[in-house]
Amino acid sequence: MTTIINNARRRFMVQSGLGLLALSGMPSFLQAMEGMAVMPRIPPRKANPNFKADVEFDLYCRPSQVAILKGAQTQVLQYSAVLKKGPKQTLVNIPGSYLGPLIHLQKGQKVRIVLHNGLSETTVTHWHGLHVPAEMDGHPMYAIDPGAALVYEFEVLNRAGMAIYHPHPHEATASQVYHGLAGALFVHDEEEAKLELPTGEHEIPIVIQDRLFDEQNQLIYARNKHDRMVGFYGDRILVNGLPDVKIDVASRAYRLRILNGSNARIYKLAWDDGTPITVLGVDGGLLEQPEIKAYVMLAPGERLDVWADFSGRSVGSQLVMRSLAFTGVLPKMAQRMGNMMHANQLPVGSDYPIFTIRVTEKVSDSPKLPAQLSSFPHYHINDVANPNKPMPISISEGPMAMLLNGRAYADNDVQDFERIKLNTLQLIEIFHAHGGMGMEHKGGGMGMGMGMGMGHKGGGMGMGMGMEHKEGGMGMMGGMMSMAHPIHLHGQQFQIISRSVSSDKTDDYETVRHGFIETGLKDTVLVMPGETVRIIKPFQDFKGVFMYHCHNLEHEDMGMMRDFSIE
Ligand code: C2O
Ligand code: CU
Ligand code: CU
């Protein structure tokens, strides 16, 4: 009964929320943009008979239904796969989950995957985190029609780590992922094997997502302008596609392979009893040494490799992984509005449980945490091709649109500063284009100048800033200006070399600042409001067009995405 009332109220609030935005003069620029950009279509790639695959499988995506909540089954879209060649442990289904099978690959394997589009719309699959040729990377221009098939062939060049596979079609990534199309992909190598980390039943994948259901247990994904600006949030946390997850363990060490597969929600992960999180690795694989953190921030697209030792815990005891409270990732007005709307039961940055560990078995021995995990080259500013002219990734957030480098995604729109010489290391600076630009980037190189200029070209920036200082109705638009964005670059993983935050954002920043891991190899980095992040990224082996974008999937589909071209 209560749920029905809540849902009815929710719908009312959504509608009135929309009305509020329309009244406050939200420009129809976004709607105008939608459907304007038409992607070129490249005929689906066929198998190359000279490519000798070690592993080969068919990957299907199609409508399906699964039991998620009590009662009616939920209509979803789902990946499934059939192995044609290779070790049978390559594909592992997660029972009862809408998620695609876990894919286990070995470094050095040659892999052929045939994607079959069983949807009623175009799709293409991207291997987020894998270093593959441009034409194998799932760029939207390779999207295929319903009923068509697309052949991917690549060699696994990555070191051991956790990657994600998910759709990447133009303007439809968010809804396809939301409805269930995503899966975890693991690369294994000898360096990892030597460590004898917990494996088999002691290595547990944990894909965290949030979803919103209607009274018939069906997924709600009705984006309004508010959702597009701040991202779509559900009111229920799912782990591996299921709610209220409890994991039974023995009193020994486990390896948890965590992925934030949510469209927009950012988590501040911590154990509820104050046990620190022992981090083994991040997006691009193992760290050099384990790192001990009170909490870890995990934004959409980011992965976390955790050592969780339950030795010494008694049978019957529990441990909960929670998301702790934090502030600042959403503009204050948007946060308030979001709370009124569908995320009312689970506000972004509130404190809530994610999953529960139950110790159900006593065992006497457990593997020991290795002191040394791995080694990888450290990128240094002296080795980059552009030490004084960082490639800019300027974030502009405004009432008009969410943009990168002042431009919305467009096909065949690579700018000079997005052209990168093959086999170079590049310094890249990610920053917010509005507010404090003059101060933060004073004396910056040419790259900065370009970022600044284009930020203003995006339109409406100055106006938005002015409004931020105004009280009342219009203040909301200004409040839209500042939020956190998980910025993702396709291709090889990068290293974070510095982070700095503007002085007016330090209070919010304090609530998250100890949750970042800077020592590993990353492909997605959370950039907080007022924050500037410098990274060094290699661009080796493959020429061609790759993408960089915000991994808030609603932002990505709005055009907060660009191509870079390796030449
Ligand atoms: Cu996880 Cu371009 O994506
Ligand atoms: Cu990616
Ligand atoms: Cu974003």
PDB file of N, CA and C in Angstrom, residues 257-287:
ATOM      1  N   ARG A 257      36.183  -8.510  -6.755  1.00  0.00           N
ATOM      2  CA  ARG A 257      36.443  -7.767  -7.988  1.00  0.00           C
ATOM      3  C   ARG A 257      35.243  -6.863  -8.241  1.00  0.00           C
ATOM      4  N   ILE A 258      35.396  -5.599  -7.845  1.00  0.00           N
ATOM      5  CA  ILE A 258      34.257  -4.687  -7.807  1.00  0.00           C
ATOM      6  C   ILE A 258      34.249  -3.772  -9.028  1.00  0.00           C
ATOM      7  N   LEU A 259      33.050  -3.581  -9.570  1.00  0.00           N
ATOM      8  CA  LEU A 259      32.891  -2.687 -10.719  1.00  0.00           C
ATOM      9  C   LEU A 259      31.664  -1.817 -10.470  1.00  0.00           C
ATOM     10  N   ASN A 260      31.810  -0.532 -10.673  1.00  0.00           N
ATOM     11  CA  ASN A 260      30.638   0.336 -10.633  1.00  0.00           C
ATOM     12  C   ASN A 260      30.024   0.356 -12.025  1.00  0.00           C
ATOM     13  N   GLY A 261      28.933  -0.409 -12.184  1.00  0.00           N
ATOM     14  CA  GLY A 261      28.254  -0.502 -13.475  1.00  0.00           C
ATOM     15  C   GLY A 261      27.023   0.386 -13.543  1.00  0.00           C
ATOM     16  N   SER A 262      26.911   1.325 -12.607  1.00  0.00           N
ATOM     17  CA  SER A 262      25.761   2.224 -12.577  1.00  0.00           C
ATOM     18  C   SER A 262      25.867   3.250 -13.708  1.00  0.00           C
ATOM     19  N   ASN A 263      24.720   3.771 -14.114  1.00  0.00           N
ATOM     20  CA  ASN A 263      24.742   4.814 -15.132  1.00  0.00           C
ATOM     21  C   ASN A 263      25.392   6.096 -14.616  1.00  0.00           C
ATOM     22  N   ALA A 264      25.065   6.493 -13.387  1.00  0.00           N
ATOM     23  CA  ALA A 264      25.515   7.790 -12.893  1.00  0.00           C
ATOM     24  C   ALA A 264      25.947   7.799 -11.430  1.00  0.00           C
ATOM     25  N   ARG A 265      25.516   6.827 -10.664  1.00  0.00           N
ATOM     26  CA  ARG A 265      25.715   6.891  -9.210  1.00  0.00           C
ATOM     27  C   ARG A 265      27.169   6.654  -8.818  1.00  0.00           C
ATOM     28  N   ILE A 266      27.627   7.486  -7.910  1.00  0.00           N
ATOM     29  CA  ILE A 266      28.999   7.405  -7.392  1.00  0.00           C
ATOM     30  C   ILE A 266      28.926   6.857  -5.966  1.00  0.00           C
ATOM     31  N   TYR A 267      29.815   5.933  -5.635  1.00  0.00           N
ATOM     32  CA  TYR A 267      29.806   5.306  -4.310  1.00  0.00           C
ATOM     33  C   TYR A 267      31.056   5.678  -3.522  1.00  0.00           C
ATOM     34  N   LYS A 268      30.876   5.713  -2.199  1.00  0.00           N
ATOM     35  CA  LYS A 268      31.996   5.881  -1.270  1.00  0.00           C
ATOM     36  C   LYS A 268      32.033   4.611  -0.443  1.00  0.00           C
ATOM     37  N   LEU A 269      32.800   3.634  -0.913  1.00  0.00           N
ATOM     38  CA  LEU A 269      32.752   2.285  -0.349  1.00  0.00           C
ATOM     39  C   LEU A 269      33.529   2.175   0.946  1.00  0.00           C
ATOM     40  N   ALA A 270      32.917   1.536   1.935  1.00  0.00           N
ATOM     41  CA  ALA A 270      33.605   1.290   3.204  1.00  0.00           C
ATOM     42  C   ALA A 270      32.944   0.107   3.907  1.00  0.00           C
ATOM     43  N   TRP A 271      33.725  -0.608   4.732  1.00  0.00           N
ATOM     44  CA  TRP A 271      33.164  -1.662   5.585  1.00  0.00           C
ATOM     45  C   TRP A 271      32.503  -1.007   6.782  1.00  0.00           C
ATOM     46  N   ASP A 272      31.361  -1.532   7.183  1.00  0.00           N
ATOM     47  CA  ASP A 272      30.572  -0.849   8.228  1.00  0.00           C
ATOM     48  C   ASP A 272      31.187  -0.905   9.617  1.00  0.00           C
ATOM     49  N   ASP A 273      32.139  -1.812   9.851  1.00  0.00           N
ATOM     50  CA  ASP A 273      32.706  -1.871  11.210  1.00  0.00           C
ATOM     51  C   ASP A 273      34.024  -1.110  11.302  1.00  0.00           C
ATOM     52  N   GLY A 274      34.338  -0.349  10.271  1.00  0.00           N
ATOM     53  CA  GLY A 274      35.549   0.464  10.318  1.00  0.00           C
ATOM     54  C   GLY A 274      36.797  -0.260   9.832  1.00  0.00           C
ATOM     55  N   THR A 275      36.669  -1.540   9.478  1.00  0.00           N
ATOM     56  CA  THR A 275      37.809  -2.246   8.878  1.00  0.00           C
ATOM     57  C   THR A 275      38.218  -1.504   7.610  1.00  0.00           C
ATOM     58  N   PRO A 276      39.500  -1.177   7.452  1.00  0.00           N
ATOM     59  CA  PRO A 276      39.865  -0.483   6.214  1.00  0.00           C
ATOM     60  C   PRO A 276      39.740  -1.401   4.999  1.00  0.00           C
ATOM     61  N   ILE A 277      39.663  -0.793   3.829  1.00  0.00           N
ATOM     62  CA  ILE A 277      39.622  -1.566   2.586  1.00  0.00           C
ATOM     63  C   ILE A 277      41.055  -1.772   2.107  1.00  0.00           C
ATOM     64  N   THR A 278      41.411  -3.023   1.879  1.00  0.00           N
ATOM     65  CA  THR A 278      42.749  -3.331   1.362  1.00  0.00           C
ATOM     66  C   THR A 278      42.655  -3.439  -0.159  1.00  0.00           C
ATOM     67  N   VAL A 279      43.251  -2.481  -0.834  1.00  0.00           N
ATOM     68  CA  VAL A 279      43.120  -2.384  -2.289  1.00  0.00           C
ATOM     69  C   VAL A 279      44.291  -3.086  -2.963  1.00  0.00           C
ATOM     70  N   LEU A 280      43.964  -4.029  -3.839  1.00  0.00           N
ATOM     71  CA  LEU A 280      44.991  -4.730  -4.611  1.00  0.00           C
ATOM     72  C   LEU A 280      45.195  -4.081  -5.965  1.00  0.00           C
ATOM     73  N   GLY A 281      44.112  -3.524  -6.512  1.00  0.00           N
ATOM     74  CA  GLY A 281      44.246  -2.992  -7.862  1.00  0.00           C
ATOM     75  C   GLY A 281      43.100  -2.081  -8.229  1.00  0.00           C
ATOM     76  N   VAL A 282      43.241  -1.460  -9.384  1.00  0.00           N
ATOM     77  CA  VAL A 282      42.227  -0.544  -9.909  1.00  0.00           C
ATOM     78  C   VAL A 282      41.944  -0.890 -11.371  1.00  0.00           C
ATOM     79  N   ASP A 283      41.405   0.042 -12.130  1.00  0.00           N
ATOM     80  CA  ASP A 283      40.957  -0.190 -13.509  1.00  0.00           C
ATOM     81  C   ASP A 283      41.921  -1.043 -14.340  1.00  0.00           C
ATOM     82  N   GLY A 284      43.194  -0.642 -14.335  1.00  0.00           N
ATOM     83  CA  GLY A 284      44.166  -1.254 -15.241  1.00  0.00           C
ATOM     84  C   GLY A 284      44.977  -2.347 -14.586  1.00  0.00           C
ATOM     85  N   GLY A 285      44.511  -2.914 -13.480  1.00  0.00           N
ATOM     86  CA  GLY A 285      45.188  -4.048 -12.876  1.00  0.00           C
ATOM     87  C   GLY A 285      45.803  -3.749 -11.526  1.00  0.00           C
ATOM     88  N   LEU A 286      46.697  -4.658 -11.124  1.00  0.00           N
ATOM     89  CA  LEU A 286      47.256  -4.627  -9.767  1.00  0.00           C
ATOM     90  C   LEU A 286      48.115  -3.393  -9.520  1.00  0.00           C
ATOM     91  N   LEU A 287      48.094  -2.938  -8.271  1.00  0.00           N
ATOM     92  CA  LEU A 287      49.012  -1.905  -7.812  1.00  0.00           C
ATOM     93  C   LEU A 287      50.371  -2.559  -7.564  1.00  0.00           C
TER      94      LEU A 287
END
